[in-house]
PDB file of C-alpha atoms in Angstrom:
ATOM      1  CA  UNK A  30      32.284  20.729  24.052  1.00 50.00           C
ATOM      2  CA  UNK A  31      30.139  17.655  24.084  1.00 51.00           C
ATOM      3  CA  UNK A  32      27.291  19.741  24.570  1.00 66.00           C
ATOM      4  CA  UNK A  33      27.916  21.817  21.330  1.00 65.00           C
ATOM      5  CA  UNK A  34      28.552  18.898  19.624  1.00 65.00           C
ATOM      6  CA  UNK A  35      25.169  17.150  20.093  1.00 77.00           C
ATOM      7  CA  UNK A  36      23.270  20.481  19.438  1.00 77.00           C
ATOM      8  CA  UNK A  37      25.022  20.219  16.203  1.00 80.00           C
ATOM      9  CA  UNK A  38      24.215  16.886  16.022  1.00 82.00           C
ATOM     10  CA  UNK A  39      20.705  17.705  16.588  1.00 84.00           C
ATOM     11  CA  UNK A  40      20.462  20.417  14.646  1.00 83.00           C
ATOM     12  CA  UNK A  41      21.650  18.298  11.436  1.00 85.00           C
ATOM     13  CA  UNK A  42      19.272  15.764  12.134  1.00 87.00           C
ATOM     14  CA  UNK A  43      16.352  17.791  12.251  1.00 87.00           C
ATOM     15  CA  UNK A  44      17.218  19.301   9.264  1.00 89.00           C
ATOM     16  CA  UNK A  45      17.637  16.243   7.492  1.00 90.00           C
ATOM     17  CA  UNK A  46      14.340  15.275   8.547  1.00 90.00           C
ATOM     18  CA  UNK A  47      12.584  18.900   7.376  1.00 91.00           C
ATOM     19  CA  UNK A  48      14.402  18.164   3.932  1.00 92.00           C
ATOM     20  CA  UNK A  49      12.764  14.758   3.230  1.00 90.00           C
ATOM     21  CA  UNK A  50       9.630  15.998   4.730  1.00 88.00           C
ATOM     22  CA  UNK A  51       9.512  18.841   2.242  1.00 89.00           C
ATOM     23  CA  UNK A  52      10.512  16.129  -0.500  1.00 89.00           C
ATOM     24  CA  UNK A  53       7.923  13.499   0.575  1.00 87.00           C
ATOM     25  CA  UNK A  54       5.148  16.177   1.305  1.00 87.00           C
ATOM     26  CA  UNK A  55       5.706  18.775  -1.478  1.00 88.00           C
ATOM     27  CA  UNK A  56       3.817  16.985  -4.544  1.00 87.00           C
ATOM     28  CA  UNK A  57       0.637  16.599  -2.064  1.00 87.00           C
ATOM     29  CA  UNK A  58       0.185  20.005  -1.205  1.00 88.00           C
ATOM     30  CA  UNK A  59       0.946  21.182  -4.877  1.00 86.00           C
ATOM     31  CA  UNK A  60      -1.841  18.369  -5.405  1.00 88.00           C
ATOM     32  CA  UNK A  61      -3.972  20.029  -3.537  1.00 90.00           C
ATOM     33  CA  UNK A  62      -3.530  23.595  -4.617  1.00 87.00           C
ATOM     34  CA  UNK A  63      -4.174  22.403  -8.063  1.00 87.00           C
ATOM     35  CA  UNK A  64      -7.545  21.121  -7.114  1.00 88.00           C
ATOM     36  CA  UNK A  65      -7.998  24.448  -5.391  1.00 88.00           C
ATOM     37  CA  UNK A  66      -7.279  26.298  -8.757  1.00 85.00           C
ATOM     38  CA  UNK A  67      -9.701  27.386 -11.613  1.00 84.00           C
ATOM     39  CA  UNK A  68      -8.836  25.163 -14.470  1.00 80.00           C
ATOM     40  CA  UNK A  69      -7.377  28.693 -16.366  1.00 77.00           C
ATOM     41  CA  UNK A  70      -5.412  29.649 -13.176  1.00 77.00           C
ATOM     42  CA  UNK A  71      -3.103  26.090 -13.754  1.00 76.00           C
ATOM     43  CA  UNK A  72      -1.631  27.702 -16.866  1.00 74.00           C
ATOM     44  CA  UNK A  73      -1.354  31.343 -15.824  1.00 73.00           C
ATOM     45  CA  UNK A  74       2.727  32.683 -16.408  1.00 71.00           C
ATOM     46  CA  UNK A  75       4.622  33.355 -14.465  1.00 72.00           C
ATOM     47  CA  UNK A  76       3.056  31.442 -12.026  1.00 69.00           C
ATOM     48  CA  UNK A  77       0.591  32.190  -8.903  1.00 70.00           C
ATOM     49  CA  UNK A  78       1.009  30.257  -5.810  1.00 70.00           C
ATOM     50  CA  UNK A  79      -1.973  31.969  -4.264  1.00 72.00           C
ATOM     51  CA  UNK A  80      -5.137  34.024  -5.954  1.00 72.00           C
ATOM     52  CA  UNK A  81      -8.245  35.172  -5.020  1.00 75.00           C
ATOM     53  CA  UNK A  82     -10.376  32.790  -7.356  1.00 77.00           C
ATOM     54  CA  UNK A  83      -9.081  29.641  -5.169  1.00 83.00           C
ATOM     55  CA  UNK A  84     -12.354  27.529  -4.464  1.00 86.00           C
ATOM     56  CA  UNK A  85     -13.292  23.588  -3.788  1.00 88.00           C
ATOM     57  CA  UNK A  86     -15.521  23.406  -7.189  1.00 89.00           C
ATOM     58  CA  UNK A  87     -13.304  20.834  -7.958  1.00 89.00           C
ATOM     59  CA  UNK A  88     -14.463  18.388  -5.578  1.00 91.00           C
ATOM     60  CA  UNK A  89     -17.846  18.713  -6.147  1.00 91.00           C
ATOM     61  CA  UNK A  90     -17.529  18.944  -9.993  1.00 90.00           C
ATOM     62  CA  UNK A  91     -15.541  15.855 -10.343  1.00 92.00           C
ATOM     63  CA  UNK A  92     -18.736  13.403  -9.579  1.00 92.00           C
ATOM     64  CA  UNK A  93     -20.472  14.643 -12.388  1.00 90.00           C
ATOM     65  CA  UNK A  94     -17.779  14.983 -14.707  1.00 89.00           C
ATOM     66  CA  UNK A  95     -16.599  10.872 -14.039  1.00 90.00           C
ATOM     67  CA  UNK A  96     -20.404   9.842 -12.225  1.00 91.00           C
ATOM     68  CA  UNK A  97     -18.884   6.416 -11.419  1.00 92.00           C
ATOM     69  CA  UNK A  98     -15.951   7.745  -9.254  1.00 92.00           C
ATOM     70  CA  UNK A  99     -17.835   6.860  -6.448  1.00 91.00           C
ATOM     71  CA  UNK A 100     -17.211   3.522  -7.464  1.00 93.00           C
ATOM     72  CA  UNK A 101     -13.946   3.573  -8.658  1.00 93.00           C
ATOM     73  CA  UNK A 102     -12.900   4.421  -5.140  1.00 92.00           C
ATOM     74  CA  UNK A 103     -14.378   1.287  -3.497  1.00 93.00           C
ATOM     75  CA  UNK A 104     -13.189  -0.973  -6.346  1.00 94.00           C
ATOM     76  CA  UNK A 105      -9.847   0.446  -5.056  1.00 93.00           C
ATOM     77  CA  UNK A 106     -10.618  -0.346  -1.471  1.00 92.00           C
ATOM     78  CA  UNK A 107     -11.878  -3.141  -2.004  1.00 94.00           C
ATOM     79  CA  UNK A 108      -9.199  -5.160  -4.041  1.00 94.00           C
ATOM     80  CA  UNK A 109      -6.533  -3.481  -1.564  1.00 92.00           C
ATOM     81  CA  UNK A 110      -8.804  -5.588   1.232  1.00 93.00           C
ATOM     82  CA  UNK A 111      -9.018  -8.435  -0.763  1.00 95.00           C
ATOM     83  CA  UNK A 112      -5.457  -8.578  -1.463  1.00 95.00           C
ATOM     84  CA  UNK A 113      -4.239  -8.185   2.158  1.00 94.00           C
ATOM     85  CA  UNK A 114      -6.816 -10.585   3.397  1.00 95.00           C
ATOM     86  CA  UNK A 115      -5.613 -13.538   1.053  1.00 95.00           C
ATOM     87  CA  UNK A 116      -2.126 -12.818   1.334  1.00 95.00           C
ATOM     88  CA  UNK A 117      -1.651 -12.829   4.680  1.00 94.00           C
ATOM     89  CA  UNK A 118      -3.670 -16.268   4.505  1.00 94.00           C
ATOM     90  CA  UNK A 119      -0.947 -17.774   2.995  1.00 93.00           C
ATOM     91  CA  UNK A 120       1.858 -15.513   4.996  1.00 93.00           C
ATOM     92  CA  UNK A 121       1.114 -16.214   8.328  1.00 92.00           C
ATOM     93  CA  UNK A 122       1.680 -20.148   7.790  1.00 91.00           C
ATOM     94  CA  UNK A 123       4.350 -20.142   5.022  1.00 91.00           C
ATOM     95  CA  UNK A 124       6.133 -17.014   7.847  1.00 91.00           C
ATOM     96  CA  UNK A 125       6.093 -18.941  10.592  1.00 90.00           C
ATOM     97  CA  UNK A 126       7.383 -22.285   9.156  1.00 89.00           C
ATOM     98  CA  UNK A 127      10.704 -20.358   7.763  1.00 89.00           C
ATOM     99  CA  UNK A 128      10.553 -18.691  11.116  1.00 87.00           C
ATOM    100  CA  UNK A 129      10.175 -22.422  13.301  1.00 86.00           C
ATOM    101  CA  UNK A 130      10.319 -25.352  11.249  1.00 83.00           C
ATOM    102  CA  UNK A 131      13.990 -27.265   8.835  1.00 83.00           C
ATOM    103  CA  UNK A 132      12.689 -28.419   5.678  1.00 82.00           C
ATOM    104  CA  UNK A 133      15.006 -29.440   2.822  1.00 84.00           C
ATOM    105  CA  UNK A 134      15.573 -26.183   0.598  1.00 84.00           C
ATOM    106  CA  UNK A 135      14.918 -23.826   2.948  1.00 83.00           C
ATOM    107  CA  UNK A 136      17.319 -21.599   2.610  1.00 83.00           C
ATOM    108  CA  UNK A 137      17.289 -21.079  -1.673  1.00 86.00           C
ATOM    109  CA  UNK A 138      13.503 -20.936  -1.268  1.00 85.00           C
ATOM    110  CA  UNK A 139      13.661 -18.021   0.734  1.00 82.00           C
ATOM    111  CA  UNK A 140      16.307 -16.530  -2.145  1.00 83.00           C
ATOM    112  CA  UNK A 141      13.978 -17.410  -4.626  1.00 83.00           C
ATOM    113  CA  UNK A 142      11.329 -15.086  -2.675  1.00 78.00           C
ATOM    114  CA  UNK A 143      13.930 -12.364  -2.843  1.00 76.00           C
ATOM    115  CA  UNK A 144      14.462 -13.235  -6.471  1.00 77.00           C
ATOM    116  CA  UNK A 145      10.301 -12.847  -6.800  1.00 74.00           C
ATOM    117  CA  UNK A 146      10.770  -9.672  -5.185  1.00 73.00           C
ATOM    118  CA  UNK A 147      12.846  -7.868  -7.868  1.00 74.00           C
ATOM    119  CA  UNK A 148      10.770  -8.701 -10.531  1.00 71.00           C
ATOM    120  CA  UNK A 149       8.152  -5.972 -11.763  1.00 69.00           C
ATOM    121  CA  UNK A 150       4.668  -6.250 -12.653  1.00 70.00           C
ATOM    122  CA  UNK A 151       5.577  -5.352 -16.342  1.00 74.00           C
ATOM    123  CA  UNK A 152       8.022  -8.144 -16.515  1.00 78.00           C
ATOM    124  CA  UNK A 153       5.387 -10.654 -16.177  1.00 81.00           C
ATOM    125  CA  UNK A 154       2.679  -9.166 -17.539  1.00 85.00           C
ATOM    126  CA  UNK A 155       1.835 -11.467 -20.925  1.00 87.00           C
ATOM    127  CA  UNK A 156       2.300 -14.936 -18.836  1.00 88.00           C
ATOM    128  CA  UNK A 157       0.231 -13.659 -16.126  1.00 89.00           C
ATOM    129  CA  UNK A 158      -2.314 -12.359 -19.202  1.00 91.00           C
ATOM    130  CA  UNK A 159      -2.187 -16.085 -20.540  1.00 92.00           C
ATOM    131  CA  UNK A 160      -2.600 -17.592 -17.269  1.00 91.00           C
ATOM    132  CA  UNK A 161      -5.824 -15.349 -15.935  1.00 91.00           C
ATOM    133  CA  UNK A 162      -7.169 -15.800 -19.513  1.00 92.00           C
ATOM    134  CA  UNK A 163      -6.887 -19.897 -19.208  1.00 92.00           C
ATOM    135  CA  UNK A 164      -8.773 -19.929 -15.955  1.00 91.00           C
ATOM    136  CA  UNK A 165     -11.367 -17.291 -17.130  1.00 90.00           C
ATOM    137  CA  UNK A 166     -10.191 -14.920 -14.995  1.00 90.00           C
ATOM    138  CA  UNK A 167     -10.113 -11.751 -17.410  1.00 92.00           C
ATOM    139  CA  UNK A 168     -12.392  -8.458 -16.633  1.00 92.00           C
ATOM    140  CA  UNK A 169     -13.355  -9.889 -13.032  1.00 92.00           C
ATOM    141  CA  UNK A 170     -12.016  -8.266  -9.733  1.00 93.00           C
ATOM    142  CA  UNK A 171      -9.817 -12.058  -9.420  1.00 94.00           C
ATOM    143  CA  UNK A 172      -8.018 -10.779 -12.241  1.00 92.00           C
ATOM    144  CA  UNK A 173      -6.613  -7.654 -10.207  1.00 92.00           C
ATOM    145  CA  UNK A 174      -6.475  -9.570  -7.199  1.00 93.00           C
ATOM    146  CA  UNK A 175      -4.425 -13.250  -7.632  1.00 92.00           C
ATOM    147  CA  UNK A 176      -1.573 -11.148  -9.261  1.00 90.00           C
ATOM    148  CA  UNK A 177      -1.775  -8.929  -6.403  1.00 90.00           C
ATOM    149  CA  UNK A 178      -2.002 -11.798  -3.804  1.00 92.00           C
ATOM    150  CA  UNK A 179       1.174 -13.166  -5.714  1.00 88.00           C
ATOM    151  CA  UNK A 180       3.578 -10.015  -6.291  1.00 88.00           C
ATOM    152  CA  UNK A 181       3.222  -9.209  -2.400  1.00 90.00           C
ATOM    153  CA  UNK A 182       3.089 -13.371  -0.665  1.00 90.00           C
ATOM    154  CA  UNK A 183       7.226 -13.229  -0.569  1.00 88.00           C
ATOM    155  CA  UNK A 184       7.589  -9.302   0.909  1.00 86.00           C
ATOM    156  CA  UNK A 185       5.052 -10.703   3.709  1.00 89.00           C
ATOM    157  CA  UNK A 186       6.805 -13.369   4.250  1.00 90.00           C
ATOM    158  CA  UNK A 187      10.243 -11.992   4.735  1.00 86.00           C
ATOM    159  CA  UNK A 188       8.762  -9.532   6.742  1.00 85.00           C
ATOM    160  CA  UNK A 189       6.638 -11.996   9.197  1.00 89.00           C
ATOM    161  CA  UNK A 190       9.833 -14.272   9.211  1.00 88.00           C
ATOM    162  CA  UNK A 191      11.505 -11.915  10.777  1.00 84.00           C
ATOM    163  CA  UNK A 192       9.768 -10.690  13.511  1.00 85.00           C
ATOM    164  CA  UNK A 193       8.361 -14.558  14.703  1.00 88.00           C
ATOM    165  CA  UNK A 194      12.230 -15.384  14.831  1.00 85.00           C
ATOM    166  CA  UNK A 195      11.935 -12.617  17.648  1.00 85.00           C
ATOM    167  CA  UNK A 196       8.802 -14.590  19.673  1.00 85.00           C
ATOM    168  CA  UNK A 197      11.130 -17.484  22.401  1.00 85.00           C
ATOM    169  CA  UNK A 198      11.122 -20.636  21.347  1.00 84.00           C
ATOM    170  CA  UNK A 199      10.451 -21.927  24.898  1.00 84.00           C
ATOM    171  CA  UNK A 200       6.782 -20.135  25.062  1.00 83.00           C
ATOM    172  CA  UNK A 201       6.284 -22.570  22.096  1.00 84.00           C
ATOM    173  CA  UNK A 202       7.985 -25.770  23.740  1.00 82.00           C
ATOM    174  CA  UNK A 203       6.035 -24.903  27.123  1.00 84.00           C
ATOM    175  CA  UNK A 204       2.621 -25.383  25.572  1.00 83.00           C
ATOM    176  CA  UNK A 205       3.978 -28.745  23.269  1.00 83.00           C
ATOM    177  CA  UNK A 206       4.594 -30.205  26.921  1.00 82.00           C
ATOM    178  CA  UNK A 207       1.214 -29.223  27.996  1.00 80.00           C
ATOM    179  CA  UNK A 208      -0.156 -31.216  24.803  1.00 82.00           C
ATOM    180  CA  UNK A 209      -0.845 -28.783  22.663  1.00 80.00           C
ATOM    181  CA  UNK A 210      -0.444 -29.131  18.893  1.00 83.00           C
ATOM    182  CA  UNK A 211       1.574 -26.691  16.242  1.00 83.00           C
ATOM    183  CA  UNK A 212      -1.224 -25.285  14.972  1.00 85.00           C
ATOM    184  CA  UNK A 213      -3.039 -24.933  18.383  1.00 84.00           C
ATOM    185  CA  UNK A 214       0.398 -22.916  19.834  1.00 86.00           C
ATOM    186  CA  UNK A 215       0.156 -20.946  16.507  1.00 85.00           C
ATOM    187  CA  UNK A 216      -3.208 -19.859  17.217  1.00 85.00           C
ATOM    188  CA  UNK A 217      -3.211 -19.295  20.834  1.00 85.00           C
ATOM    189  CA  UNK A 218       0.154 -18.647  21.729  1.00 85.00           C
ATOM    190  CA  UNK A 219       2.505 -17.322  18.931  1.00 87.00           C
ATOM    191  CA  UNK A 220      -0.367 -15.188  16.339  1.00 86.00           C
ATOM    192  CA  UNK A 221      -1.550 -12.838  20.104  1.00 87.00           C
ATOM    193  CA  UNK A 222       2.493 -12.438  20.525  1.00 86.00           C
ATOM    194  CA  UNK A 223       2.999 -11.466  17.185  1.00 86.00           C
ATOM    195  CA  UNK A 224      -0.021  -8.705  16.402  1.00 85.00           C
ATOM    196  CA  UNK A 225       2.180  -5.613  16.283  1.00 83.00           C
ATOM    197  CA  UNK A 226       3.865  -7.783  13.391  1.00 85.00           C
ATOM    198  CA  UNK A 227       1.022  -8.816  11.674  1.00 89.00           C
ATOM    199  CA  UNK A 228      -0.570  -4.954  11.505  1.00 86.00           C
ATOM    200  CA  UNK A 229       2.913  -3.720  10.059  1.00 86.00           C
ATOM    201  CA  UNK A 230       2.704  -6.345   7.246  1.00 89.00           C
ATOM    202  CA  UNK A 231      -0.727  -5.999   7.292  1.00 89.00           C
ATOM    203  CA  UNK A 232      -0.499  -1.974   6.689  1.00 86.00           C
ATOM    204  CA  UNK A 233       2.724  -3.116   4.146  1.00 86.00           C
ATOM    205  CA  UNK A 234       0.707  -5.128   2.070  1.00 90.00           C
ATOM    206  CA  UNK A 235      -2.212  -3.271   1.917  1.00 90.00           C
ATOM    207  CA  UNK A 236      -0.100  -0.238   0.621  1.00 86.00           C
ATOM    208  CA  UNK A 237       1.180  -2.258  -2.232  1.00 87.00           C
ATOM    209  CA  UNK A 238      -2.096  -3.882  -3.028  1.00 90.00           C
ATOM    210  CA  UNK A 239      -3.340  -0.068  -3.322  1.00 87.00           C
ATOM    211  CA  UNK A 240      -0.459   1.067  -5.225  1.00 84.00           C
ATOM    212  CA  UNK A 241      -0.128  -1.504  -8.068  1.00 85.00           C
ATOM    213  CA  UNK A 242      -3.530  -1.928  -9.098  1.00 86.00           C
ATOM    214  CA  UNK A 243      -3.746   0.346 -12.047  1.00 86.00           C
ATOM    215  CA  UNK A 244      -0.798  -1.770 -13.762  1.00 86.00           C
ATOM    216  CA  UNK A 245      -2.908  -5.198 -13.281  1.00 89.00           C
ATOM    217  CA  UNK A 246      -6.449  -3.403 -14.369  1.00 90.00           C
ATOM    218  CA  UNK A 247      -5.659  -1.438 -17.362  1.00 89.00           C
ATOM    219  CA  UNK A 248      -3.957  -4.691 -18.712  1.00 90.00           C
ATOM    220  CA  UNK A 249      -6.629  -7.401 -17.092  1.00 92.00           C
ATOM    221  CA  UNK A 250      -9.668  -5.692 -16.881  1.00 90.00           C
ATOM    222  CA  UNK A 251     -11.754  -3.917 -19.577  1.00 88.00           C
ATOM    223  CA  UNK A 252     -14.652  -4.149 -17.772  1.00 90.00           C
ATOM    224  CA  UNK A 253     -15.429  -0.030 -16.912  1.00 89.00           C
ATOM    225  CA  UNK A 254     -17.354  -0.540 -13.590  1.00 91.00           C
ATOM    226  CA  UNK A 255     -14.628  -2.921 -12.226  1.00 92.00           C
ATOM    227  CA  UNK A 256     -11.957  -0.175 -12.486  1.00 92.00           C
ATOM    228  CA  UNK A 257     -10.051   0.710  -9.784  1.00 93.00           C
ATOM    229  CA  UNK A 258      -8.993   4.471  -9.023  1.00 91.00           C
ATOM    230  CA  UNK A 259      -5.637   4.941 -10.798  1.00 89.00           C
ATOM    231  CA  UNK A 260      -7.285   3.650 -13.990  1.00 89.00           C
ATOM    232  CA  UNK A 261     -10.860   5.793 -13.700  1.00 89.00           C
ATOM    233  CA  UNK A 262      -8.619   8.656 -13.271  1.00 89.00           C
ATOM    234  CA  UNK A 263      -8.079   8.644 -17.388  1.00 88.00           C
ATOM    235  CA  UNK A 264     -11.559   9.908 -17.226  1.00 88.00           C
ATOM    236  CA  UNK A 265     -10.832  13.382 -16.304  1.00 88.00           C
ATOM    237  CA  UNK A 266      -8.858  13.241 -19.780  1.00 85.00           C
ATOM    238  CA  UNK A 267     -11.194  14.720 -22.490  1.00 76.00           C
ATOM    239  CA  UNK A 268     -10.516  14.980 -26.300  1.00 70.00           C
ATOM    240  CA  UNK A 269      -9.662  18.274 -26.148  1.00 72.00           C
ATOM    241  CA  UNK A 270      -8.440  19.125 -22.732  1.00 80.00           C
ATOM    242  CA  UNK A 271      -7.764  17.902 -19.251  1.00 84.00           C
ATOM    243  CA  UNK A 272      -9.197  18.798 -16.173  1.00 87.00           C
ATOM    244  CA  UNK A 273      -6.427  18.849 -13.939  1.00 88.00           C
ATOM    245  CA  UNK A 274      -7.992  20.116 -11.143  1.00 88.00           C
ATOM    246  CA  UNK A 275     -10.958  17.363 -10.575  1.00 90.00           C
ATOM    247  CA  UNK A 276      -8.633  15.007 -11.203  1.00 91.00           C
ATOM    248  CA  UNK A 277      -5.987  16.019  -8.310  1.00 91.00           C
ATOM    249  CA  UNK A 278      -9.384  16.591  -6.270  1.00 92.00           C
ATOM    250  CA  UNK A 279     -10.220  12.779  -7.259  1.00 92.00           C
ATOM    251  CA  UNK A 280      -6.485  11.548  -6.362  1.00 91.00           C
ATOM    252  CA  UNK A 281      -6.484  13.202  -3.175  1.00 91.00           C
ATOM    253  CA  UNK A 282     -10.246  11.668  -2.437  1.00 91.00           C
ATOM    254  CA  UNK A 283      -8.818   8.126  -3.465  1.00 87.00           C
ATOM    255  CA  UNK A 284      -6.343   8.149  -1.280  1.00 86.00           C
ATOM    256  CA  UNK A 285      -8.290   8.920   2.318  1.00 85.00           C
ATOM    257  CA  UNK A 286      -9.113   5.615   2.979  1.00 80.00           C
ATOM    258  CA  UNK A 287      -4.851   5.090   3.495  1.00 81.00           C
ATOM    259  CA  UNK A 288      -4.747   7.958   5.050  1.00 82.00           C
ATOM    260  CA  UNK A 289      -7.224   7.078   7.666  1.00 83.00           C
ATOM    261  CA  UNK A 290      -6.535   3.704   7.940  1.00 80.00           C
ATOM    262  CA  UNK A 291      -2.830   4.399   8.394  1.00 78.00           C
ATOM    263  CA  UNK A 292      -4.094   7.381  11.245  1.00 80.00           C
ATOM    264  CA  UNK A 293      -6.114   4.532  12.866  1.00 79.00           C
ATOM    265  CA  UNK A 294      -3.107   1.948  12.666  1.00 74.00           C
ATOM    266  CA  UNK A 295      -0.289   4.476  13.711  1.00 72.00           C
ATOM    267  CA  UNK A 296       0.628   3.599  17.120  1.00 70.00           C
ATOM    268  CA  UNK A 297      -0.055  -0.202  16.190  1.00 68.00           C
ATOM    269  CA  UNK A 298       2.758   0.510  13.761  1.00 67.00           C
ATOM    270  CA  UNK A 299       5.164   2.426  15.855  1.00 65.00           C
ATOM    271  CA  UNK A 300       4.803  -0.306  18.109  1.00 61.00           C
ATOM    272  CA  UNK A 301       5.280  -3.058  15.818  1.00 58.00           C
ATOM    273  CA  UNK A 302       8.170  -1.728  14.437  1.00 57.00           C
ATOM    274  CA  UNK A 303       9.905  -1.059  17.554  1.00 57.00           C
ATOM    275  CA  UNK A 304       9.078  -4.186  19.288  1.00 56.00           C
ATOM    276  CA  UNK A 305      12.529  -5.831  19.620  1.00 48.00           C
ATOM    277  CA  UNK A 306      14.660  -2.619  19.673  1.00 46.00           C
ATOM    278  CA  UNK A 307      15.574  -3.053  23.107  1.00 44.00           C
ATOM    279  CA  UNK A 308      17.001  -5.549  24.281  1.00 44.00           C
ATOM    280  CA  UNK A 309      15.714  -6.500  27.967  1.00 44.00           C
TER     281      UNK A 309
END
């Protein structure tokens, strides 16, 4: 009987998993049969899911329709990278004090994080305006970056928190005896502990730096050769029609750099977010 019952089990589970797979997946592949498709075959009814005419024109028509896509693509790579760089420059200290340290206010700090955290882009879009305008900030990659670095400092930090609390305290108190200072035991002892913790919020924040950029440039930055990605994608969008097809091409080209970089990073992930799940 048991043995029914966790084939069932099983068999529910993997089925769940197929279904959000399907869900997650489906909008990439139609992506990339779009790109595949003549722009005329897009608006054929009733519709194709396969034809003859499929080709990858697309992919090499899209550089000369938007020439500077090249570029577009490592202005995207490049903020993300700039983003993750300085934020977890400011995580990895601010993390581990929550995680070690008793400070007055600790405690609604950390809610005011959360608080940060629910807060769009959009929300804050004409103080942050005002604010990269006073520093002279406008139509420079800083303008796409320091709102970036600040929309993702408190998810890094409640992430990195979280695992340090993990890393014993006595590994810590071992090397104070020894004579060595905080930020010597930070360095040495507690940052080589905690590297499956830092790629995860690495990888976390590097995702969000690469997913909110077109908000931040097409309100910051008018500056056409500063453009990330998402906002040299309205290229493909003509007076009189779209082409749909270089443009899915283009959105699927964009996003290889995550896609590799997450391939690189996967069992560095698995690993990180694992570490802790059994307890020894």
């Amino acid at each position: 009987m048991m043995d029914k019952y966790t084939k069932l089990q099983m068999v529910g589970i993997y089925a769940a998993i197929t279904v959000f797979l399907i869900f997650i997946l489906l909008p990439f592949f139609e992506m990339f049969m779009a790109s595949l498709r003549p722009l005329e075959h897009l608006f054929r009814s009733p519709y194709q899911f396969w034809s003859e005419d499929f080709s990858f024109q697309a992919y090499s028509d899209m550089w000369e329709t938007v020439p500077l896509l090249g570029r577009y693509i490592f202005n995207s790579v490049f903020i993300a990278f700039s983003v993750t760089f300085l934020t977890m420059i400011f995580v990895v200290p601010a993390a581990y004090a929550y995680a070690r340290l008793e400070f007055p206010f600790k405690n609604a700090t950390l809610a005011i994080f959360l608080g940060v955290n629910m807060f769009t882009g959009a929300v804050l879009l004409i103080p942050l305006y005002r604010v990269l305008r006073t520093m002279g900030l406008l139509n420079t990659y800083w303008a796409m970056i320091v709102p970036g670095v600040a929309f993702l400092i408190p998810t890094g930090i409640w992430l990195l928190r979280s695992y340090l609390e993990k890393i014993p305290k006595e590994l810590e108190e071992a090397a104070f005896v020894d004579g060595a200072s905080r930020m010597y035991t930070l360095r040495r002892v507690v940052l080589p502990l905690a590297t499956p913790g830092l790629i995860v919020v690495g990888t976390a924040v590097f995702i969000g730096a690469y997913a909110q950029q077109f908000l931040f440039a097409i309100t910051f930055n008018q500056q056409r050769e500063l453009q990330p990605l998402p906002a040299g994608l309205f290229e493909f969008i003509g007076y009189q029609d779209v082409t749909w097809n270089q443009m899915m091409a283009a959105a699927l080209t964009g996003i290889l750099p995550v896609l590799l970089i997450f391939l690189f990073l996967q069992k560095y992930l698995v690993a990180g977010l694992t570490a802790g799940a059994v307890k020894e």
